[in-house]
């Protein structure tokens, strides 16, 4: 029994480690996006997706918001619409009728000029999103803290390094809250 317990503990530690690494990549990607470093953001979001794909199926999921949504958004922002479409379609394979993925897919199709298909996906989005109380502007919740940053800057005059550290701490608190 001790061997099984120890093995289960090792599996759990590896899984938690993957989730935390994916969260760290998510944070890093957000920071890159805030600095308009799209290729770097795409790179780390891709790493986060690779880690997320190694997780076992669980309900609720190990990470509440699929990292593909972050990747798809970064690809869209970098004007890589075909790649974004592929990412959203892959997420929909895993998360059927996910409103966030349908919204991102709709955007990527529109930006490619695929209006007929975009209209079809938009109808699917409306059906999936009919009970939601959030209006989307992107395929994931943005924790860029823009409003918080402006409030922090106006309330307290901090050196840039301290402000970035504060932003990272706030993002971490949000990750812990969501998780």
Short mmCIF file of N, CA and C in Angstrom, two decimals:
data_model
loop_
_atom_site.label_atom_id
_atom_site.label_comp_id
_atom_site.label_asym_id
_atom_site.label_seq_id
_atom_site.Cartn_x
_atom_site.Cartn_y
_atom_site.Cartn_z
N UNK A 1 0.82 -1.20 0.00
CA UNK A 1 0.00 0.00 0.00
C UNK A 1 0.86 1.26 0.00
N UNK A 2 1.94 1.22 0.71
CA UNK A 2 2.82 2.38 0.76
C UNK A 2 3.38 2.69 -0.62
N UNK A 3 3.73 1.66 -1.39
CA UNK A 3 4.27 1.88 -2.74
C UNK A 3 3.22 2.55 -3.63
N UNK A 4 1.97 2.09 -3.56
CA UNK A 4 0.91 2.68 -4.37
C UNK A 4 0.67 4.12 -3.95
N UNK A 5 0.64 4.36 -2.68
CA UNK A 5 0.42 5.70 -2.16
C UNK A 5 1.55 6.63 -2.61
N UNK A 6 2.77 6.15 -2.55
CA UNK A 6 3.92 6.94 -2.96
C UNK A 6 3.86 7.22 -4.46
N UNK A 7 3.48 6.22 -5.25
CA UNK A 7 3.37 6.40 -6.70
C UNK A 7 2.27 7.40 -7.03
N UNK A 8 1.14 7.30 -6.33
CA UNK A 8 0.04 8.24 -6.56
C UNK A 8 0.46 9.66 -6.20
N UNK A 9 1.22 9.78 -5.13
CA UNK A 9 1.71 11.08 -4.72
C UNK A 9 2.63 11.68 -5.78
N UNK A 10 3.49 10.85 -6.37
CA UNK A 10 4.39 11.32 -7.43
C UNK A 10 3.60 11.79 -8.65
N UNK A 11 2.57 11.04 -9.02
CA UNK A 11 1.73 11.43 -10.16
C UNK A 11 1.07 12.77 -9.86
N UNK A 12 0.53 12.91 -8.66
CA UNK A 12 -0.12 14.16 -8.26
C UNK A 12 0.86 15.33 -8.32
N UNK A 13 2.07 15.13 -7.81
CA UNK A 13 3.08 16.20 -7.82
C UNK A 13 3.43 16.61 -9.25
N UNK A 14 3.56 15.63 -10.14
CA UNK A 14 3.87 15.95 -11.54
C UNK A 14 2.73 16.74 -12.18
N UNK A 15 1.50 16.34 -11.87
CA UNK A 15 0.35 17.02 -12.44
C UNK A 15 0.26 18.46 -11.93
N UNK A 16 0.42 18.65 -10.63
CA UNK A 16 0.40 19.99 -10.05
C UNK A 16 1.53 20.82 -10.63
N UNK A 17 2.69 20.22 -10.78
CA UNK A 17 3.83 20.92 -11.36
C UNK A 17 3.51 21.39 -12.78
N UNK A 18 2.85 20.54 -13.58
CA UNK A 18 2.48 20.93 -14.95
C UNK A 18 1.51 22.10 -14.94
N UNK A 19 0.52 22.05 -14.05
CA UNK A 19 -0.48 23.12 -13.97
C UNK A 19 0.19 24.43 -13.59
N UNK A 20 1.08 24.38 -12.61
CA UNK A 20 1.76 25.60 -12.18
C UNK A 20 2.71 26.13 -13.26
N UNK A 21 3.36 25.23 -13.99
CA UNK A 21 4.21 25.68 -15.10
C UNK A 21 3.37 26.32 -16.19
N UNK A 22 2.22 25.72 -16.49
CA UNK A 22 1.32 26.30 -17.50
C UNK A 22 0.86 27.69 -17.04
N UNK A 23 0.55 27.83 -15.75
CA UNK A 23 0.15 29.13 -15.22
C UNK A 23 1.29 30.14 -15.36
N UNK A 24 2.50 29.70 -15.10
CA UNK A 24 3.66 30.60 -15.23
C UNK A 24 3.84 31.01 -16.70
N UNK A 25 3.66 30.06 -17.63
CA UNK A 25 3.73 30.41 -19.04
C UNK A 25 2.61 31.40 -19.40
N UNK A 26 1.43 31.19 -18.83
CA UNK A 26 0.32 32.12 -19.07
C UNK A 26 0.66 33.52 -18.62
N UNK A 27 1.24 33.64 -17.44
CA UNK A 27 1.66 34.94 -16.93
C UNK A 27 2.72 35.55 -17.84
N UNK A 28 3.69 34.76 -18.21
CA UNK A 28 4.75 35.25 -19.08
C UNK A 28 4.18 35.72 -20.42
N UNK A 29 3.24 34.95 -20.96
CA UNK A 29 2.60 35.35 -22.22
C UNK A 29 1.84 36.65 -22.08
N UNK A 30 1.14 36.82 -20.98
CA UNK A 30 0.41 38.07 -20.73
C UNK A 30 1.38 39.26 -20.68
N UNK A 31 2.51 39.06 -20.04
CA UNK A 31 3.51 40.13 -19.96
C UNK A 31 4.05 40.45 -21.35
N UNK A 32 4.33 39.41 -22.14
CA UNK A 32 4.78 39.64 -23.52
C UNK A 32 3.72 40.39 -24.32
N UNK A 33 2.46 40.00 -24.19
CA UNK A 33 1.40 40.68 -24.92
C UNK A 33 1.29 42.14 -24.50
N UNK A 34 1.43 42.40 -23.20
CA UNK A 34 1.37 43.78 -22.72
C UNK A 34 2.47 44.63 -23.33
N UNK A 35 3.59 43.99 -23.68
CA UNK A 35 4.71 44.69 -24.32
C UNK A 35 4.67 44.57 -25.84
N UNK A 36 3.54 44.08 -26.39
CA UNK A 36 3.36 43.87 -27.83
C UNK A 36 4.42 42.95 -28.44
N UNK A 37 4.86 41.97 -27.66
CA UNK A 37 5.83 40.97 -28.15
C UNK A 37 5.04 39.70 -28.50
N UNK A 38 4.39 39.75 -29.67
CA UNK A 38 3.46 38.69 -30.05
C UNK A 38 4.15 37.35 -30.26
N UNK A 39 5.30 37.33 -30.94
CA UNK A 39 5.93 36.01 -31.19
C UNK A 39 6.37 35.35 -29.90
N UNK A 40 6.86 36.13 -28.94
CA UNK A 40 7.26 35.56 -27.66
C UNK A 40 6.04 35.04 -26.91
N UNK A 41 4.94 35.80 -26.97
CA UNK A 41 3.71 35.35 -26.31
C UNK A 41 3.21 34.05 -26.93
N UNK A 42 3.23 33.97 -28.25
CA UNK A 42 2.79 32.76 -28.94
C UNK A 42 3.66 31.57 -28.52
N UNK A 43 4.95 31.81 -28.40
CA UNK A 43 5.87 30.73 -28.02
C UNK A 43 5.54 30.18 -26.64
N UNK A 44 5.34 31.06 -25.65
CA UNK A 44 5.09 30.56 -24.29
C UNK A 44 3.67 30.01 -24.15
N UNK A 45 2.70 30.60 -24.86
CA UNK A 45 1.35 30.03 -24.82
C UNK A 45 1.34 28.64 -25.45
N UNK A 46 2.15 28.44 -26.49
CA UNK A 46 2.27 27.11 -27.11
C UNK A 46 2.83 26.11 -26.10
N UNK A 47 3.83 26.53 -25.34
CA UNK A 47 4.38 25.65 -24.29
C UNK A 47 3.31 25.32 -23.24
N UNK A 48 2.49 26.32 -22.89
CA UNK A 48 1.43 26.09 -21.91
C UNK A 48 0.41 25.08 -22.44
N UNK A 49 0.08 25.20 -23.73
CA UNK A 49 -0.87 24.26 -24.34
C UNK A 49 -0.29 22.84 -24.32
N UNK A 50 1.00 22.72 -24.64
CA UNK A 50 1.64 21.40 -24.63
C UNK A 50 1.58 20.78 -23.24
N UNK A 51 1.79 21.59 -22.21
CA UNK A 51 1.69 21.08 -20.84
C UNK A 51 0.25 20.71 -20.51
N UNK A 52 -0.68 21.57 -20.88
CA UNK A 52 -2.08 21.31 -20.59
C UNK A 52 -2.56 20.01 -21.25
N UNK A 53 -2.05 19.73 -22.44
CA UNK A 53 -2.44 18.51 -23.15
C UNK A 53 -1.98 17.25 -22.42
N UNK A 54 -1.02 17.37 -21.53
CA UNK A 54 -0.54 16.21 -20.77
C UNK A 54 -1.40 15.92 -19.54
N UNK A 55 -2.29 16.84 -19.19
CA UNK A 55 -3.12 16.64 -18.01
C UNK A 55 -4.16 15.56 -18.27
N UNK A 56 -4.53 14.87 -17.23
CA UNK A 56 -5.59 13.88 -17.32
C UNK A 56 -6.94 14.58 -17.35
N UNK A 57 -7.93 13.91 -17.88
CA UNK A 57 -9.29 14.46 -17.87
C UNK A 57 -9.80 14.45 -16.44
N UNK A 58 -10.26 15.59 -15.98
CA UNK A 58 -10.86 15.68 -14.65
C UNK A 58 -12.01 16.69 -14.71
N UNK A 59 -12.94 16.52 -13.82
CA UNK A 59 -14.02 17.49 -13.64
C UNK A 59 -14.00 17.94 -12.19
N UNK A 60 -13.82 19.18 -11.91
CA UNK A 60 -13.52 20.24 -12.87
C UNK A 60 -12.11 20.07 -13.43
N UNK A 61 -11.82 20.74 -14.55
CA UNK A 61 -10.49 20.59 -15.15
C UNK A 61 -9.41 21.17 -14.24
N UNK A 62 -8.18 20.70 -14.45
CA UNK A 62 -7.05 21.18 -13.64
C UNK A 62 -6.86 22.68 -13.78
N UNK A 63 -7.11 23.20 -14.96
CA UNK A 63 -6.98 24.63 -15.21
C UNK A 63 -8.32 25.11 -15.75
N UNK A 64 -8.91 26.15 -15.18
CA UNK A 64 -10.29 26.50 -15.50
C UNK A 64 -10.54 27.09 -16.89
N UNK A 65 -9.53 27.64 -17.51
CA UNK A 65 -9.72 28.30 -18.80
C UNK A 65 -8.66 27.77 -19.76
N UNK A 66 -9.06 27.07 -20.82
CA UNK A 66 -8.07 26.43 -21.70
C UNK A 66 -7.01 27.39 -22.24
N UNK A 67 -5.77 26.96 -22.18
CA UNK A 67 -4.66 27.79 -22.65
C UNK A 67 -4.71 28.02 -24.16
N UNK A 68 -5.44 27.17 -24.88
CA UNK A 68 -5.59 27.38 -26.32
C UNK A 68 -6.29 28.71 -26.60
N UNK A 69 -7.14 29.15 -25.69
CA UNK A 69 -7.83 30.42 -25.88
C UNK A 69 -6.85 31.58 -25.84
N UNK A 70 -5.86 31.49 -24.97
CA UNK A 70 -4.82 32.51 -24.89
C UNK A 70 -3.99 32.48 -26.18
N UNK A 71 -3.62 31.27 -26.59
CA UNK A 71 -2.82 31.10 -27.80
C UNK A 71 -3.57 31.61 -29.03
N UNK A 72 -4.84 31.24 -29.15
CA UNK A 72 -5.63 31.70 -30.29
C UNK A 72 -5.73 33.21 -30.35
N UNK A 73 -5.92 33.83 -29.20
CA UNK A 73 -5.99 35.29 -29.14
C UNK A 73 -4.67 35.93 -29.55
N UNK A 74 -3.57 35.37 -29.06
CA UNK A 74 -2.24 35.91 -29.41
C UNK A 74 -1.99 35.75 -30.91
N UNK A 75 -2.39 34.62 -31.48
CA UNK A 75 -2.23 34.41 -32.92
C UNK A 75 -3.08 35.41 -33.70
N UNK A 76 -4.29 35.66 -33.25
CA UNK A 76 -5.16 36.64 -33.91
C UNK A 76 -4.53 38.03 -33.84
N UNK A 77 -4.03 38.39 -32.67
CA UNK A 77 -3.38 39.71 -32.52
C UNK A 77 -2.15 39.84 -33.41
N UNK A 78 -1.49 38.72 -33.67
CA UNK A 78 -0.29 38.73 -34.53
C UNK A 78 -0.68 38.57 -36.01
N UNK A 79 -1.99 38.61 -36.28
CA UNK A 79 -2.51 38.49 -37.65
C UNK A 79 -2.21 37.14 -38.30
N UNK A 80 -2.14 36.11 -37.47
CA UNK A 80 -1.95 34.73 -37.95
C UNK A 80 -3.30 34.03 -37.84
N UNK A 81 -4.22 34.47 -38.69
CA UNK A 81 -5.62 34.08 -38.57
C UNK A 81 -5.85 32.59 -38.87
N UNK A 82 -5.11 32.04 -39.82
CA UNK A 82 -5.29 30.62 -40.16
C UNK A 82 -4.83 29.75 -38.98
N UNK A 83 -3.71 30.11 -38.39
CA UNK A 83 -3.22 29.36 -37.22
C UNK A 83 -4.20 29.50 -36.05
N UNK A 84 -4.76 30.69 -35.88
CA UNK A 84 -5.73 30.91 -34.80
C UNK A 84 -6.96 30.03 -35.04
N UNK A 85 -7.42 29.96 -36.28
CA UNK A 85 -8.56 29.11 -36.60
C UNK A 85 -8.28 27.66 -36.21
N UNK A 86 -7.10 27.16 -36.55
CA UNK A 86 -6.73 25.79 -36.21
C UNK A 86 -6.74 25.56 -34.70
N UNK A 87 -6.22 26.54 -33.95
CA UNK A 87 -6.17 26.42 -32.49
C UNK A 87 -7.58 26.37 -31.91
N UNK A 88 -8.45 27.25 -32.38
CA UNK A 88 -9.83 27.26 -31.85
C UNK A 88 -10.58 25.99 -32.22
N UNK A 89 -10.36 25.49 -33.44
CA UNK A 89 -11.03 24.24 -33.83
C UNK A 89 -10.55 23.08 -32.96
N UNK A 90 -9.26 23.06 -32.67
CA UNK A 90 -8.71 22.01 -31.79
C UNK A 90 -9.32 22.11 -30.40
N UNK A 91 -9.47 23.34 -29.91
CA UNK A 91 -10.07 23.50 -28.59
C UNK A 91 -11.52 23.02 -28.60
N UNK A 92 -12.23 23.26 -29.69
CA UNK A 92 -13.62 22.81 -29.78
C UNK A 92 -13.71 21.28 -29.87
N UNK A 93 -12.64 20.63 -30.34
CA UNK A 93 -12.60 19.16 -30.28
C UNK A 93 -12.61 18.69 -28.83
N UNK A 94 -11.91 19.44 -27.98
CA UNK A 94 -11.79 19.07 -26.57
C UNK A 94 -12.95 19.61 -25.75
N UNK A 95 -13.40 20.80 -26.10
CA UNK A 95 -14.43 21.50 -25.31
C UNK A 95 -15.59 21.87 -26.23
N UNK A 96 -16.45 20.91 -26.47
CA UNK A 96 -17.58 21.09 -27.39
C UNK A 96 -18.41 22.31 -27.01
N UNK A 97 -18.78 23.08 -28.01
CA UNK A 97 -19.68 24.24 -27.85
C UNK A 97 -19.17 25.26 -26.84
N UNK A 98 -17.87 25.34 -26.65
CA UNK A 98 -17.30 26.34 -25.75
C UNK A 98 -17.49 27.73 -26.38
N UNK A 99 -18.24 28.57 -25.70
CA UNK A 99 -18.54 29.89 -26.23
C UNK A 99 -17.31 30.73 -26.51
N UNK A 100 -16.32 30.61 -25.63
CA UNK A 100 -15.08 31.37 -25.81
C UNK A 100 -14.38 30.95 -27.11
N UNK A 101 -14.31 29.64 -27.33
CA UNK A 101 -13.66 29.11 -28.54
C UNK A 101 -14.46 29.48 -29.79
N UNK A 102 -15.78 29.38 -29.69
CA UNK A 102 -16.62 29.74 -30.83
C UNK A 102 -16.46 31.22 -31.17
N UNK A 103 -16.35 32.06 -30.15
CA UNK A 103 -16.15 33.49 -30.38
C UNK A 103 -14.81 33.74 -31.08
N UNK A 104 -13.75 33.11 -30.59
CA UNK A 104 -12.43 33.27 -31.22
C UNK A 104 -12.40 32.73 -32.63
N UNK A 105 -13.05 31.58 -32.84
CA UNK A 105 -13.12 31.00 -34.19
C UNK A 105 -13.87 31.94 -35.12
N UNK A 106 -14.97 32.49 -34.65
CA UNK A 106 -15.74 33.45 -35.44
C UNK A 106 -14.85 34.62 -35.86
N UNK A 107 -14.11 35.18 -34.91
CA UNK A 107 -13.22 36.30 -35.22
C UNK A 107 -12.18 35.91 -36.27
N UNK A 108 -11.55 34.75 -36.08
CA UNK A 108 -10.49 34.34 -37.02
C UNK A 108 -11.04 34.10 -38.42
N UNK A 109 -12.25 33.57 -38.51
CA UNK A 109 -12.87 33.34 -39.82
C UNK A 109 -13.22 34.67 -40.50
N UNK A 110 -13.79 35.60 -39.74
CA UNK A 110 -14.11 36.92 -40.30
C UNK A 110 -12.86 37.60 -40.84
N UNK A 111 -11.78 37.53 -40.07
CA UNK A 111 -10.54 38.20 -40.46
C UNK A 111 -9.88 37.54 -41.67
N UNK A 112 -10.28 36.31 -41.98
CA UNK A 112 -9.80 35.64 -43.19
C UNK A 112 -10.74 35.88 -44.37
N UNK A 113 -11.85 36.56 -44.12
CA UNK A 113 -12.83 36.80 -45.18
C UNK A 113 -13.77 35.63 -45.41
N UNK A 114 -13.81 34.67 -44.51
CA UNK A 114 -14.70 33.50 -44.63
C UNK A 114 -16.04 33.84 -43.97
N UNK A 115 -16.79 34.76 -44.59
CA UNK A 115 -17.98 35.31 -43.95
C UNK A 115 -19.11 34.30 -43.78
N UNK A 116 -19.33 33.45 -44.76
CA UNK A 116 -20.41 32.46 -44.64
C UNK A 116 -20.17 31.52 -43.46
N UNK A 117 -18.97 31.00 -43.39
CA UNK A 117 -18.64 30.09 -42.28
C UNK A 117 -18.65 30.84 -40.95
N UNK A 118 -18.18 32.09 -40.97
CA UNK A 118 -18.18 32.91 -39.76
C UNK A 118 -19.60 33.12 -39.25
N UNK A 119 -20.56 33.35 -40.16
CA UNK A 119 -21.96 33.53 -39.76
C UNK A 119 -22.51 32.26 -39.10
N UNK A 120 -22.17 31.11 -39.68
CA UNK A 120 -22.62 29.83 -39.12
C UNK A 120 -22.06 29.65 -37.70
N UNK A 121 -20.78 29.93 -37.53
CA UNK A 121 -20.13 29.80 -36.21
C UNK A 121 -20.72 30.81 -35.23
N UNK A 122 -21.03 32.01 -35.72
CA UNK A 122 -21.61 33.04 -34.84
C UNK A 122 -22.96 32.58 -34.30
N UNK A 123 -23.75 31.91 -35.14
CA UNK A 123 -25.04 31.37 -34.67
C UNK A 123 -24.81 30.32 -33.59
N UNK A 124 -23.80 29.48 -33.77
CA UNK A 124 -23.46 28.48 -32.75
C UNK A 124 -23.02 29.17 -31.46
N UNK A 125 -22.23 30.25 -31.61
CA UNK A 125 -21.79 31.02 -30.45
C UNK A 125 -23.00 31.58 -29.70
N UNK A 126 -23.93 32.21 -30.43
CA UNK A 126 -25.11 32.80 -29.78
C UNK A 126 -25.90 31.75 -29.01
N UNK A 127 -26.03 30.57 -29.60
CA UNK A 127 -26.74 29.48 -28.93
C UNK A 127 -26.00 29.06 -27.66
N UNK A 128 -24.69 28.90 -27.76
CA UNK A 128 -23.88 28.48 -26.59
C UNK A 128 -23.84 29.57 -25.53
N UNK A 129 -23.94 30.82 -25.93
CA UNK A 129 -23.73 31.95 -25.03
C UNK A 129 -25.04 32.57 -24.54
N UNK A 130 -26.18 31.97 -24.88
CA UNK A 130 -27.47 32.61 -24.62
C UNK A 130 -27.76 32.86 -23.13
N UNK A 131 -27.21 32.08 -22.24
CA UNK A 131 -27.45 32.28 -20.81
C UNK A 131 -26.34 33.08 -20.12
N UNK A 132 -25.33 33.46 -20.88
CA UNK A 132 -24.18 34.14 -20.28
C UNK A 132 -24.52 35.59 -19.92
N UNK A 133 -23.83 36.10 -18.94
CA UNK A 133 -24.04 37.49 -18.54
C UNK A 133 -22.79 38.33 -18.80
N UNK A 134 -21.91 37.82 -19.66
CA UNK A 134 -20.67 38.52 -19.99
C UNK A 134 -20.66 38.77 -21.49
N UNK A 135 -20.32 39.99 -21.89
CA UNK A 135 -20.18 40.29 -23.30
C UNK A 135 -18.70 40.15 -23.66
N UNK A 136 -18.42 39.36 -24.68
CA UNK A 136 -17.02 39.07 -25.03
C UNK A 136 -16.43 40.10 -25.98
N UNK A 137 -15.14 40.34 -25.78
CA UNK A 137 -14.38 41.16 -26.73
C UNK A 137 -13.17 40.36 -27.22
N UNK A 138 -12.93 39.21 -26.58
CA UNK A 138 -11.82 38.33 -26.95
C UNK A 138 -12.18 36.92 -26.50
N UNK A 139 -11.30 35.98 -26.81
CA UNK A 139 -11.62 34.59 -26.51
C UNK A 139 -11.19 34.15 -25.11
N UNK A 140 -10.70 35.07 -24.31
CA UNK A 140 -10.37 34.71 -22.93
C UNK A 140 -10.47 35.95 -22.05
N UNK A 141 -10.57 35.70 -20.76
CA UNK A 141 -10.65 36.80 -19.80
C UNK A 141 -9.27 37.42 -19.70
N UNK A 142 -9.21 38.70 -19.91
CA UNK A 142 -7.91 39.37 -19.87
C UNK A 142 -7.65 39.92 -18.48
N UNK A 143 -6.53 39.49 -17.95
CA UNK A 143 -6.10 39.99 -16.65
C UNK A 143 -4.93 40.92 -16.83
N UNK A 144 -5.04 41.80 -17.79
CA UNK A 144 -3.92 42.69 -18.07
C UNK A 144 -3.83 43.82 -17.06
N UNK A 145 -4.89 43.98 -16.30
CA UNK A 145 -4.88 44.95 -15.20
C UNK A 145 -4.71 46.38 -15.67
N UNK A 146 -5.16 46.70 -16.86
CA UNK A 146 -5.03 48.06 -17.37
C UNK A 146 -5.64 49.08 -16.43
N UNK A 147 -6.88 48.82 -15.97
CA UNK A 147 -7.54 49.75 -15.07
C UNK A 147 -6.80 49.79 -13.75
N UNK A 148 -6.41 48.61 -13.26
CA UNK A 148 -5.68 48.58 -12.00
C UNK A 148 -4.36 49.30 -12.12
N UNK A 149 -3.67 49.14 -13.25
CA UNK A 149 -2.39 49.83 -13.43
C UNK A 149 -2.58 51.33 -13.34
N UNK A 150 -3.60 51.86 -14.02
CA UNK A 150 -3.79 53.30 -13.99
C UNK A 150 -4.13 53.77 -12.58
N UNK A 151 -4.92 52.98 -11.85
CA UNK A 151 -5.24 53.35 -10.46
C UNK A 151 -3.99 53.28 -9.59
N UNK A 152 -3.18 52.23 -9.79
CA UNK A 152 -1.94 52.13 -9.02
C UNK A 152 -1.02 53.30 -9.29
N UNK A 153 -0.91 53.66 -10.58
CA UNK A 153 -0.01 54.76 -10.95
C UNK A 153 -0.50 56.06 -10.36
N UNK A 154 -1.83 56.31 -10.39
CA UNK A 154 -2.34 57.57 -9.89
C UNK A 154 -2.31 57.64 -8.36
N UNK A 155 -2.50 56.49 -7.71
CA UNK A 155 -2.54 56.50 -6.25
C UNK A 155 -1.16 56.49 -5.62
N UNK A 156 -0.27 55.71 -6.20
CA UNK A 156 1.06 55.60 -5.63
C UNK A 156 2.09 55.69 -6.74
N UNK A 157 3.04 56.51 -6.56
CA UNK A 157 4.10 56.67 -7.57
C UNK A 157 5.20 55.66 -7.29
N UNK A 158 5.15 54.57 -8.05
CA UNK A 158 6.13 53.50 -7.86
C UNK A 158 7.10 53.47 -9.02
N UNK A 159 8.35 53.06 -8.76
CA UNK A 159 9.27 52.83 -9.87
C UNK A 159 8.72 51.72 -10.77
N UNK A 160 9.06 51.75 -12.04
CA UNK A 160 8.52 50.79 -13.01
C UNK A 160 8.73 49.35 -12.58
N UNK A 161 9.93 49.02 -12.05
CA UNK A 161 10.20 47.64 -11.64
C UNK A 161 9.24 47.19 -10.54
N UNK A 162 8.96 48.07 -9.61
CA UNK A 162 8.06 47.73 -8.51
C UNK A 162 6.64 47.55 -9.06
N UNK A 163 6.25 48.43 -9.99
CA UNK A 163 4.92 48.34 -10.57
C UNK A 163 4.74 47.01 -11.31
N UNK A 164 5.75 46.59 -12.07
CA UNK A 164 5.67 45.30 -12.78
C UNK A 164 5.58 44.17 -11.77
N UNK A 165 6.37 44.23 -10.70
CA UNK A 165 6.31 43.19 -9.66
C UNK A 165 4.92 43.16 -9.04
N UNK A 166 4.34 44.34 -8.80
CA UNK A 166 3.00 44.41 -8.23
C UNK A 166 1.99 43.80 -9.19
N UNK A 167 2.14 44.10 -10.49
CA UNK A 167 1.23 43.54 -11.48
C UNK A 167 1.33 42.01 -11.49
N UNK A 168 2.54 41.48 -11.39
CA UNK A 168 2.72 40.02 -11.37
C UNK A 168 2.07 39.42 -10.13
N UNK A 169 2.21 40.09 -8.98
CA UNK A 169 1.59 39.58 -7.75
C UNK A 169 0.07 39.59 -7.88
N UNK A 170 -0.49 40.64 -8.45
CA UNK A 170 -1.93 40.71 -8.64
C UNK A 170 -2.39 39.61 -9.59
N UNK A 171 -1.64 39.39 -10.66
CA UNK A 171 -1.99 38.33 -11.61
C UNK A 171 -1.95 36.98 -10.90
N UNK A 172 -0.91 36.75 -10.09
CA UNK A 172 -0.81 35.49 -9.36
C UNK A 172 -2.01 35.31 -8.44
N UNK A 173 -2.41 36.39 -7.76
CA UNK A 173 -3.57 36.29 -6.87
C UNK A 173 -4.81 35.93 -7.68
N UNK A 174 -4.93 36.48 -8.90
CA UNK A 174 -6.07 36.15 -9.74
C UNK A 174 -6.03 34.69 -10.16
N UNK A 175 -4.83 34.21 -10.49
CA UNK A 175 -4.68 32.80 -10.88
C UNK A 175 -5.13 31.92 -9.72
N UNK A 176 -4.68 32.23 -8.53
CA UNK A 176 -5.03 31.42 -7.36
C UNK A 176 -6.54 31.51 -7.12
N UNK A 177 -7.11 32.70 -7.30
CA UNK A 177 -8.55 32.88 -7.10
C UNK A 177 -9.33 32.05 -8.12
N UNK A 178 -8.95 32.09 -9.39
CA UNK A 178 -9.65 31.37 -10.43
C UNK A 178 -9.47 29.87 -10.24
N UNK A 179 -8.27 29.47 -9.85
CA UNK A 179 -7.96 28.06 -9.70
C UNK A 179 -8.58 27.54 -8.44
#
